[in-house]
Amino acid sequence: MISKNQLKLLRALGQKKQRKAHGLFLVQGEKNVLELANSALTVKQVFATPEFLADYHTELSGFECIEASLDELTKASTLVSNNAAIAVVEIPTVETPKAQGLMIALDGVSDPGNLGTIIRVADWYGIKHIVASTDCADPYNPKTISATMGSFGRVTVSQLDLPSYLEQSNLPVYGAFLEGESVHKTEFAAEGILLMGSESHGIREQAAKFVTDKITIPAFGGAESLNVAMATGIIIDNLRRQHG
Amino acid sequence: MISKNQLKLLRALGQKKQRKAHGLFLVQGEKNVLELANSALTVKQVFATPEFLADYHTELSGFECIEASLDELTKASTLVSNNAAIAVVEIPTVETPKAQGLMIALDGVSDPGNLGTIIRVADWYGIKHIVASTDCADPYNPKTISATMGSFGRVTVSQLDLPSYLEQSNLPVYGAFLEGESVHKTEFAAEGILLMGSESHGIREQAAKFVTDKITIPAFGGAESLNVAMATGIIIDNLRRQHG
C-alpha cells in the first residue's frame, strides 16, 4: 500500500522545485523501472503491483519494494497511462563531460518529450553526453524520463552555461540551421558537437557564434521545419554513417 | 461568439464516430488553420480571435469566419494548449494512390501523434502518399492534425487493406525490422514503399510476407528501439540521399 506521506512525495516529485528540494525524481512505467536494475542510480523505493514484483523478482532484488494496486499507482502517477511500477530515485551528481567524442548540445529545447526522445536517439547511436542550456527542459521531468524509454540511465544530460562550454571546447561545432551545407554532403570530423536549437527560436546568437560548420537537412517537399528531436536523429545518423 | 450548437459540434468532432457521421474534422492552432488557405480542402467555418482574423484577413478571405474570445476557443478546443483559431473542415474523398514513386506504408501505427509526425517528415522529404492499415490512428484525429504542423494538406493518408495493397503493388517493399540490411549500405531503388510497423508489434506477418528487402537502422549504443516516427524519418533520409 502507498501511505499518505508516500503519495504526497510521489505527487510532489512531479514538480521541478520539489525534485530539487528532495534530490529525488520519479521513474515510471515497467520498461523504465526495469532499466534501473542495469544502472548505477540509487533507487530509494519501488512501488509496484504484486504481479510486477513477482515477474521481476530477480531484477528488483536489490531495491526496497512496496506492493500497491494498479489503482493506487494510477492515482499516484504523474503520467496519463496506467503504471505497473513507479520508482523514487536519487538525482545523481553529473560531472560536466569533457568535450570529446561525439556529443549533442541543446540550446533552449524546452519540451520534456523532445528532450527524452533526443536522449533515446542519442543512446541508440552510442552518444553518452548531452550538454544543455539552463533553460532546456529538466532531464528529471517525468515526461522526459518517460520518453527516454529506458535510455535515461545511459546518457548524461548536463545543464550548464552553454555558450561558455562551446567556447572552451576544441571540437568542431556543427550547428543545425535551415540554411547550411546539406548533411548529405558534409564531411564530418570523427569528434564534434552537434548543436540544436529550439523549433521556435533556432540556435540563439550567444551559442551560434561558436558554430564552426552550419549544416542543414535537405528538404524536398513543403514542410517548413522538422521537430527538433527528429532533426537531431536524422543528423546523428548522417554523422554515424561516416564515423561508426 | 461560439453558439451552443457550434460548441456541441466542435466537442463532438473530437470523436472518430462523430467525425465520420458529420464528414467533418477539426484543424486547430494558428499554423494549421493558416495552412488551409493553401490547400484544396473545403473549410466550413473558422472560429478565431479578433486579432487572428485581423492579422490574417487576406489568407482567410475565402472562409466563413466567426469571432470568438481566446477563452471560448480554449474551452472548445480538444487540445491542451491555447488556440487562437479552430476550423471545421470537410473530410475529403481520398482516392487510393497508385503504387508509384516513393511511398510510406504503416502497419498498426496507432498513436495519432506518431502518425502526425510521420506525415510531417514525409512532407519534408516530398512524399505525397501514405497508405495505412485500418487499425492505424485516424488521420483526422485532432492530435494527428496538430502534430503534422500544417503538412496534413500536402500528404494523403489512405486507410485500406494493407496486405492486399502491398500484394498488388509492383514496387519493392522495404520493411523496417530490428534485423535487416543496414540502411547505410542498402542500395535503394528509385521507387519503392517503406513499410513501418508499430513499436510494440513490429510489422505483422500478414504484411511482412510482401516485404522484398528487410532493412534496419544500425545501432551503436544501448537503446533497444527507436520511436516509429523517428525511425521513419531516418530511413527516408537514407532513401532520399540516393534518390533526391
Coordinates of C-alpha atoms in Angstrom, one line a residue:
Chain A
M1 CA 0.0 0.0 0.0
I2 CA 1.1 3.6 -0.7
S3 CA 0.9 5.6 2.5
K4 CA -0.5 9.1 2.6
N5 CA 3.0 10.5 3.1
Q6 CA 4.4 8.4 0.3
L7 CA 1.6 9.6 -2.0
K8 CA 2.4 13.2 -1.1
L9 CA 6.0 12.7 -2.0
L10 CA 5.2 11.0 -5.3
R11 CA 2.9 13.8 -6.3
A12 CA 5.4 16.5 -5.2
L13 CA 8.1 15.0 -7.4
G14 CA 6.1 15.9 -10.4
Q15 CA 7.3 19.5 -9.8
K16 CA 10.9 20.6 -10.5
K17 CA 11.2 22.7 -7.3
Q18 CA 10.3 19.7 -5.2
R19 CA 12.6 17.4 -7.1
K20 CA 15.4 19.8 -6.4
A21 CA 14.5 20.1 -2.7
H22 CA 14.3 16.4 -2.2
G23 CA 17.2 15.4 -4.6
L24 CA 14.8 12.8 -6.0
F25 CA 13.0 12.0 -9.2
L26 CA 10.4 9.6 -10.5
V27 CA 10.9 6.7 -12.9
Q28 CA 7.5 5.4 -14.1
G29 CA 6.4 2.5 -16.3
E30 CA 7.6 -1.1 -16.5
K31 CA 10.4 -0.6 -19.0
N32 CA 11.9 2.4 -17.4
V33 CA 11.7 0.9 -13.8
L34 CA 13.4 -2.3 -15.0
E35 CA 16.1 -0.3 -16.6
L36 CA 17.1 0.8 -13.1
A37 CA 18.5 -2.7 -12.4
N38 CA 21.2 -2.1 -15.0
S39 CA 22.0 1.5 -14.0
A40 CA 24.3 2.9 -11.3
L41 CA 21.5 5.1 -10.0
T42 CA 20.5 4.9 -6.3
V43 CA 16.9 3.7 -6.0
K44 CA 15.0 4.7 -2.8
Q45 CA 11.8 2.7 -3.4
V46 CA 9.9 0.9 -6.0
F47 CA 6.1 0.9 -5.8
A48 CA 4.6 -1.8 -8.0
T49 CA 1.8 -4.3 -8.5
P50 CA 2.2 -7.7 -6.9
E51 CA 2.3 -9.2 -10.5
F52 CA 5.2 -6.9 -11.5
L53 CA 7.1 -7.7 -8.3
A54 CA 6.6 -11.4 -8.8
D55 CA 7.5 -11.3 -12.5
Y56 CA 10.7 -9.3 -12.0
H57 CA 11.8 -10.6 -8.6
T58 CA 15.4 -11.1 -9.7
E59 CA 15.8 -7.7 -11.4
L60 CA 14.3 -5.9 -8.4
S61 CA 16.1 -7.9 -5.7
G62 CA 18.4 -5.0 -4.7
F63 CA 15.6 -2.5 -4.2
E64 CA 13.1 -1.7 -1.4
C65 CA 9.8 -2.7 -3.0
I66 CA 6.4 -1.7 -1.8
E67 CA 3.3 -3.5 -3.1
A68 CA 0.5 -1.3 -4.5
S69 CA -2.6 -1.8 -6.5
L70 CA -2.8 -0.6 -10.1
D71 CA -5.5 1.8 -9.0
E72 CA -3.2 3.3 -6.3
L73 CA -0.3 3.5 -8.8
T74 CA -2.5 5.2 -11.4
K75 CA -3.6 7.8 -8.8
A76 CA 0.0 8.4 -7.8
S77 CA 1.3 8.6 -11.3
T78 CA 2.1 12.0 -12.9
L79 CA 1.7 10.4 -16.3
V80 CA -1.6 9.7 -18.2
S81 CA -1.2 6.0 -18.9
N82 CA -1.5 3.2 -16.4
N83 CA 1.6 2.3 -14.5
A84 CA 2.5 -1.0 -13.0
A85 CA 5.6 0.5 -11.3
I86 CA 6.9 3.8 -10.0
A87 CA 10.4 4.2 -8.6
V88 CA 11.8 7.0 -6.5
V89 CA 15.4 7.6 -7.4
E90 CA 18.2 9.9 -6.3
I91 CA 19.2 12.6 -8.7
P92 CA 22.8 11.7 -9.4
T93 CA 25.7 14.2 -9.4
V94 CA 26.7 14.5 -13.0
E95 CA 30.1 15.8 -13.8
T96 CA 30.4 18.2 -16.7
P97 CA 31.6 16.0 -19.5
K98 CA 34.9 16.7 -21.2
A99 CA 34.4 17.9 -24.8
Q100 CA 35.4 14.8 -26.7
G101 CA 34.0 12.2 -29.0
L102 CA 30.6 12.8 -30.4
M103 CA 28.3 15.0 -28.3
I104 CA 24.9 16.8 -28.5
A105 CA 24.4 20.3 -27.3
L106 CA 20.9 21.7 -26.9
D107 CA 20.0 25.4 -26.9
G108 CA 16.6 26.2 -25.4
V109 CA 14.9 22.9 -26.1
S110 CA 12.2 23.3 -23.6
D111 CA 9.8 20.5 -24.3
P112 CA 10.5 17.5 -22.0
G113 CA 9.1 15.0 -24.5
N114 CA 11.5 16.2 -27.1
L115 CA 14.4 16.1 -24.7
G116 CA 13.5 12.5 -23.7
T117 CA 13.3 11.5 -27.4
I118 CA 16.7 13.1 -28.0
I119 CA 18.2 11.1 -25.1
R120 CA 16.7 7.9 -26.6
V121 CA 18.1 8.5 -30.1
A122 CA 21.5 9.6 -28.6
D123 CA 21.6 6.3 -26.8
W124 CA 20.7 4.4 -30.0
Y125 CA 23.7 5.9 -31.7
G126 CA 26.0 5.5 -28.8
I127 CA 26.3 9.1 -27.7
K128 CA 26.9 9.3 -24.0
H129 CA 26.7 13.0 -23.2
I130 CA 24.3 15.8 -23.9
V131 CA 25.0 19.4 -22.7
A132 CA 22.0 21.7 -22.5
S133 CA 21.4 25.4 -21.8
T134 CA 19.9 26.0 -18.4
D135 CA 16.5 26.9 -20.0
C136 CA 16.2 23.5 -21.6
A137 CA 13.6 21.0 -20.2
D138 CA 14.5 19.4 -16.9
P139 CA 16.2 16.0 -17.6
Y140 CA 14.4 14.7 -14.5
N141 CA 10.9 15.8 -15.5
P142 CA 8.7 12.7 -15.5
K143 CA 7.8 13.3 -19.2
T144 CA 11.5 13.4 -20.1
I145 CA 12.2 10.2 -18.3
S146 CA 9.2 8.5 -19.8
A147 CA 10.1 9.5 -23.4
T148 CA 13.7 8.1 -23.0
M149 CA 12.2 4.6 -22.9
G150 CA 15.0 3.5 -20.5
S151 CA 17.8 5.4 -22.1
F152 CA 18.0 7.9 -19.1
G153 CA 20.4 5.5 -17.4
R154 CA 23.0 5.5 -20.3
V155 CA 23.1 9.1 -21.4
T156 CA 24.1 12.1 -19.1
V157 CA 22.5 15.5 -19.5
S158 CA 24.3 18.4 -18.0
Q159 CA 22.6 21.8 -17.8
L160 CA 25.2 24.5 -17.9
D161 CA 26.3 27.8 -19.4
L162 CA 26.2 26.6 -23.0
P163 CA 28.0 29.4 -24.8
S164 CA 31.0 29.2 -22.5
Y165 CA 31.1 25.4 -22.8
L166 CA 31.1 25.7 -26.6
E167 CA 33.7 28.4 -26.4
Q168 CA 36.1 26.3 -24.3
S169 CA 35.7 23.2 -26.3
N170 CA 38.2 22.5 -29.0
L171 CA 35.8 20.4 -31.1
P172 CA 34.1 21.5 -34.3
V173 CA 30.6 22.7 -33.5
Y174 CA 28.0 21.6 -36.1
G175 CA 25.0 23.9 -35.9
A176 CA 21.7 22.9 -37.4
F177 CA 20.2 25.8 -39.3
L178 CA 17.5 26.0 -42.1
E179 CA 20.3 27.2 -44.3
G180 CA 23.7 25.5 -44.2
E181 CA 25.6 22.7 -46.0
S182 CA 23.5 19.6 -46.7
V183 CA 24.2 16.8 -44.2
H184 CA 24.3 14.5 -47.3
K185 CA 27.4 16.3 -48.4
T186 CA 29.1 17.4 -45.2
E187 CA 32.4 15.7 -44.3
F188 CA 32.1 15.3 -40.6
A189 CA 35.1 15.1 -38.3
A190 CA 35.3 12.0 -36.1
E191 CA 34.8 14.1 -33.0
G192 CA 32.4 17.0 -32.7
I193 CA 29.4 18.7 -31.1
L194 CA 26.0 18.7 -32.8
L195 CA 24.3 21.9 -31.7
M196 CA 20.5 22.0 -32.0
G197 CA 18.2 25.0 -31.2
S198 CA 14.5 25.0 -30.4
E199 CA 11.9 24.9 -33.1
S200 CA 10.6 28.3 -32.3
H201 CA 13.9 30.2 -31.8
G202 CA 16.5 28.1 -33.5
I203 CA 20.1 28.5 -32.2
R204 CA 20.4 31.8 -30.4
E205 CA 23.1 34.2 -31.2
Q206 CA 25.1 33.6 -28.0
A207 CA 25.6 30.0 -28.9
A208 CA 25.5 30.5 -32.7
K209 CA 28.8 32.4 -32.7
F210 CA 30.7 29.3 -31.7
V211 CA 29.3 27.3 -34.6
T212 CA 32.2 26.2 -36.9
D213 CA 30.0 24.5 -39.5
K214 CA 26.4 25.4 -40.4
I215 CA 24.6 22.3 -41.6
T216 CA 21.1 21.5 -42.8
I217 CA 18.8 18.6 -43.6
P218 CA 17.9 18.9 -47.3
A219 CA 14.2 19.5 -47.9
F220 CA 12.3 18.0 -50.8
G221 CA 8.7 18.9 -50.1
G222 CA 6.5 21.6 -48.5
A223 CA 7.1 21.3 -44.7
E224 CA 8.8 24.3 -43.3
S225 CA 10.6 22.6 -40.5
L226 CA 11.1 19.3 -38.6
N227 CA 10.6 18.5 -35.0
V228 CA 13.9 19.1 -33.1
A229 CA 14.1 15.5 -31.9
M230 CA 13.5 14.2 -35.4
A231 CA 16.1 16.6 -36.9
T232 CA 18.6 15.5 -34.2
G233 CA 18.1 11.8 -35.0
I234 CA 18.5 12.4 -38.8
I235 CA 21.7 14.4 -38.4
I236 CA 23.3 11.9 -36.0
D237 CA 22.5 9.1 -38.4
N238 CA 24.4 11.1 -41.1
L239 CA 27.3 11.6 -38.7
R240 CA 27.4 7.9 -37.7
R241 CA 27.4 6.8 -41.3
Q242 CA 30.8 8.4 -41.6
H243 CA 32.2 7.6 -38.1
G244 CA 30.6 4.4 -36.8
Chain B
M1 CA -19.2 34.1 -30.3
I2 CA -19.4 30.4 -30.5
S3 CA -23.1 29.3 -30.1
K4 CA -24.2 26.4 -28.0
N5 CA -24.8 24.3 -31.1
Q6 CA -21.5 25.2 -32.6
L7 CA -19.7 24.3 -29.3
K8 CA -21.5 21.0 -29.3
L9 CA -20.3 20.2 -32.8
L10 CA -16.7 21.2 -32.0
R11 CA -16.7 19.0 -29.0
A12 CA -18.3 16.1 -30.9
L13 CA -15.6 16.3 -33.6
G14 CA -13.1 15.2 -31.1
Q15 CA -14.5 11.7 -31.5
K16 CA -13.9 9.5 -34.5
K17 CA -17.5 8.3 -34.7
Q18 CA -18.8 11.8 -34.8
R19 CA -16.2 12.9 -37.4
K20 CA -17.4 10.1 -39.6
A21 CA -21.1 10.9 -39.1
H22 CA -20.6 14.6 -39.9
G23 CA -18.0 14.1 -42.5
L24 CA -16.0 16.9 -40.8
F25 CA -12.8 17.3 -38.8
L26 CA -11.1 20.0 -36.8
V27 CA -8.0 21.9 -37.7
Q28 CA -6.6 23.8 -34.6
G29 CA -3.9 26.2 -33.9
E30 CA -2.7 29.2 -36.0
K31 CA -0.2 27.5 -38.2
N32 CA -2.5 24.6 -39.1
V33 CA -5.5 26.9 -39.8
L34 CA -3.5 29.2 -42.0
E35 CA -2.3 26.2 -44.0
L36 CA -5.9 25.7 -45.1
A37 CA -5.6 28.8 -47.3
N38 CA -3.1 26.9 -49.4
S39 CA -5.0 23.6 -49.5
A40 CA -7.8 22.3 -51.7
L41 CA -9.8 21.3 -48.6
T42 CA -13.3 22.7 -48.1
V43 CA -13.5 24.8 -45.0
K44 CA -16.9 25.1 -43.4
Q45 CA -16.1 27.7 -40.7
V46 CA -13.2 29.3 -38.9
F47 CA -13.6 30.3 -35.3
A48 CA -10.8 32.7 -34.3
T49 CA -9.9 35.6 -32.1
P50 CA -10.4 39.2 -33.5
E51 CA -6.6 39.6 -33.5
F52 CA -6.1 36.5 -35.6
L53 CA -8.9 37.5 -38.0
A54 CA -7.4 40.9 -38.5
D55 CA -3.8 39.7 -38.9
Y56 CA -4.7 37.2 -41.5
H57 CA -7.6 38.9 -43.2
T58 CA -6.2 38.1 -46.7
E59 CA -5.5 34.4 -46.1
L60 CA -8.9 33.9 -44.5
S61 CA -10.9 35.9 -47.0
G62 CA -12.5 32.8 -48.7
F63 CA -13.7 31.4 -45.4
E64 CA -16.8 31.9 -43.2
C65 CA -15.1 33.4 -40.1
I66 CA -16.7 33.7 -36.7
E67 CA -15.1 35.8 -34.0
A68 CA -14.6 34.2 -30.6
S69 CA -12.6 35.0 -27.5
L70 CA -9.5 33.1 -26.6
D71 CA -11.4 31.8 -23.6
E72 CA -14.2 30.4 -25.7
L73 CA -11.7 28.8 -28.1
T74 CA -9.7 27.2 -25.3
K75 CA -13.0 25.8 -23.9
A76 CA -14.0 24.5 -27.4
S77 CA -10.5 23.0 -28.2
T78 CA -9.8 19.3 -27.9
L79 CA -6.1 20.1 -27.5
V80 CA -4.3 21.2 -24.3
S81 CA -2.6 24.4 -25.4
N82 CA -4.3 27.7 -26.2
N83 CA -5.8 28.1 -29.6
A84 CA -6.3 31.4 -31.5
A85 CA -8.2 29.6 -34.2
I86 CA -10.2 26.4 -34.8
A87 CA -11.5 25.4 -38.3
V88 CA -14.2 22.9 -39.2
V89 CA -13.2 21.2 -42.4
E90 CA -14.8 18.6 -44.7
I91 CA -13.1 15.2 -44.7
P92 CA -12.0 14.9 -48.3
T93 CA -12.5 11.9 -50.5
V94 CA -9.1 10.4 -50.9
E95 CA -8.5 8.1 -53.9
T96 CA -6.3 5.1 -53.2
P97 CA -2.9 6.2 -54.6
K98 CA -1.3 4.3 -57.4
A99 CA 1.8 2.5 -56.2
Q100 CA 4.5 4.6 -57.7
G101 CA 7.3 6.9 -56.7
L102 CA 8.4 6.8 -53.0
M103 CA 5.6 5.9 -50.6
I104 CA 5.2 5.1 -46.9
A105 CA 3.1 2.2 -45.6
L106 CA 2.1 1.9 -42.0
D107 CA 1.1 -1.3 -40.2
G108 CA -0.7 -0.8 -36.9
V109 CA 0.7 2.6 -36.1
S110 CA -2.0 3.5 -33.6
D111 CA -0.6 6.6 -31.9
P112 CA -2.0 9.8 -33.6
G113 CA 1.0 11.9 -32.5
N114 CA 3.3 9.5 -34.3
L115 CA 1.1 9.4 -37.4
G116 CA 1.1 13.2 -37.5
T117 CA 4.9 13.4 -37.1
I118 CA 5.3 10.8 -39.9
I119 CA 3.0 13.0 -42.2
R120 CA 5.2 16.0 -41.4
V121 CA 8.5 14.2 -42.1
A122 CA 7.0 12.7 -45.3
D123 CA 6.1 16.2 -46.4
W124 CA 9.6 17.4 -45.7
Y125 CA 11.0 14.8 -48.0
G126 CA 8.4 15.3 -50.7
I127 CA 6.5 12.1 -50.2
K128 CA 2.9 12.6 -51.2
H129 CA 1.1 9.4 -50.2
I130 CA 0.9 7.2 -47.1
V131 CA -1.1 4.0 -47.1
A132 CA -2.1 2.7 -43.6
S133 CA -3.7 -0.4 -42.2
T134 CA -7.3 0.2 -41.0
D135 CA -6.1 -0.1 -37.4
C136 CA -3.7 2.8 -37.7
A137 CA -4.5 6.1 -36.0
D138 CA -7.2 8.2 -37.6
P139 CA -5.6 10.8 -39.9
Y140 CA -8.3 13.2 -38.9
N141 CA -7.8 12.8 -35.2
P142 CA -7.1 16.3 -33.8
K143 CA -3.8 15.1 -32.3
T144 CA -2.7 13.8 -35.7
I145 CA -3.6 17.1 -37.4
S146 CA -1.8 19.1 -34.7
A147 CA 1.4 17.0 -35.0
T148 CA 1.5 17.5 -38.8
M149 CA 2.3 21.2 -38.3
G150 CA 0.4 22.1 -41.4
S151 CA 1.6 19.2 -43.6
F152 CA -1.9 17.5 -43.5
G153 CA -2.8 19.5 -46.6
R154 CA 0.1 18.1 -48.7
V155 CA 0.2 14.4 -47.8
T156 CA -2.7 12.0 -48.3
V157 CA -3.3 9.1 -45.9
S158 CA -5.4 6.2 -47.2
Q159 CA -6.6 3.6 -44.7
L160 CA -7.0 0.3 -46.6
D161 CA -6.4 -3.4 -46.6
L162 CA -2.7 -3.1 -46.4
P163 CA -1.6 -6.6 -47.2
S164 CA -3.6 -6.7 -50.4
Y165 CA -2.3 -3.2 -51.4
L166 CA 1.3 -4.4 -50.9
E167 CA 0.5 -7.6 -52.8
Q168 CA -0.9 -5.8 -55.8
S169 CA 1.9 -3.2 -56.0
N170 CA 4.9 -3.9 -58.3
L171 CA 7.3 -1.8 -56.2
P172 CA 10.0 -3.1 -53.9
V173 CA 8.7 -3.1 -50.3
Y174 CA 11.4 -2.1 -47.8
G175 CA 10.4 -3.4 -44.4
A176 CA 12.0 -1.9 -41.3
F177 CA 13.0 -4.7 -38.9
L178 CA 15.4 -4.8 -35.9
E179 CA 17.5 -7.2 -38.1
G180 CA 18.0 -6.5 -41.7
E181 CA 20.5 -4.8 -44.0
S182 CA 21.9 -1.6 -42.7
V183 CA 20.3 1.4 -44.4
H184 CA 23.8 2.8 -44.6
K185 CA 24.6 0.0 -47.0
T186 CA 21.3 -0.6 -48.8
E187 CA 21.1 0.3 -52.5
F188 CA 17.5 1.7 -52.7
A189 CA 15.5 1.6 -55.9
A190 CA 14.3 5.0 -57.2
E191 CA 10.7 3.9 -56.5
G192 CA 9.5 1.9 -53.5
I193 CA 7.4 1.5 -50.5
L194 CA 8.8 2.0 -47.0
L195 CA 6.8 -0.3 -44.6
M196 CA 6.9 0.5 -40.9
G197 CA 5.3 -1.4 -38.1
S198 CA 4.2 -0.3 -34.6
E199 CA 6.8 -0.1 -31.8
S200 CA 5.1 -2.9 -29.8
H201 CA 4.2 -5.4 -32.6
G202 CA 6.6 -4.5 -35.5
I203 CA 5.4 -5.4 -39.0
R204 CA 2.8 -8.2 -38.6
E205 CA 3.1 -11.4 -40.6
Q206 CA 0.2 -10.6 -43.0
A207 CA 2.1 -7.5 -44.3
A208 CA 5.6 -8.9 -43.7
K209 CA 5.3 -11.5 -46.3
F210 CA 5.2 -8.9 -49.0
V211 CA 8.5 -7.3 -47.9
T212 CA 11.1 -7.7 -50.6
D213 CA 14.0 -6.1 -48.6
K214 CA 14.5 -6.2 -44.9
I215 CA 16.3 -3.1 -43.7
T216 CA 17.4 -1.8 -40.3
I217 CA 18.9 1.4 -38.8
P218 CA 22.3 0.4 -37.4
A219 CA 22.6 0.7 -33.6
F220 CA 25.7 1.9 -31.8
G221 CA 24.5 2.1 -28.2
G222 CA 22.2 0.6 -25.7
A223 CA 18.7 1.7 -26.7
E224 CA 16.5 -1.3 -27.8
S225 CA 14.4 0.6 -30.3
L226 CA 13.6 3.9 -31.8
N227 CA 10.2 5.7 -31.9
V228 CA 8.4 4.7 -35.1
A229 CA 8.2 8.3 -36.4
M230 CA 11.9 8.8 -35.7
A231 CA 12.8 5.6 -37.5
T232 CA 10.7 6.6 -40.5
G233 CA 12.4 9.9 -40.8
I234 CA 15.9 8.4 -40.5
I235 CA 15.2 5.8 -43.2
I236 CA 13.6 8.3 -45.6
D237 CA 16.6 10.5 -45.2
N238 CA 18.7 7.5 -46.3
L239 CA 16.4 6.9 -49.3
R240 CA 16.4 10.5 -50.4
R241 CA 20.2 10.7 -50.2
Q242 CA 20.3 8.2 -53.1
H243 CA 17.2 9.4 -54.9
G244 CA 16.6 13.1 -54.3

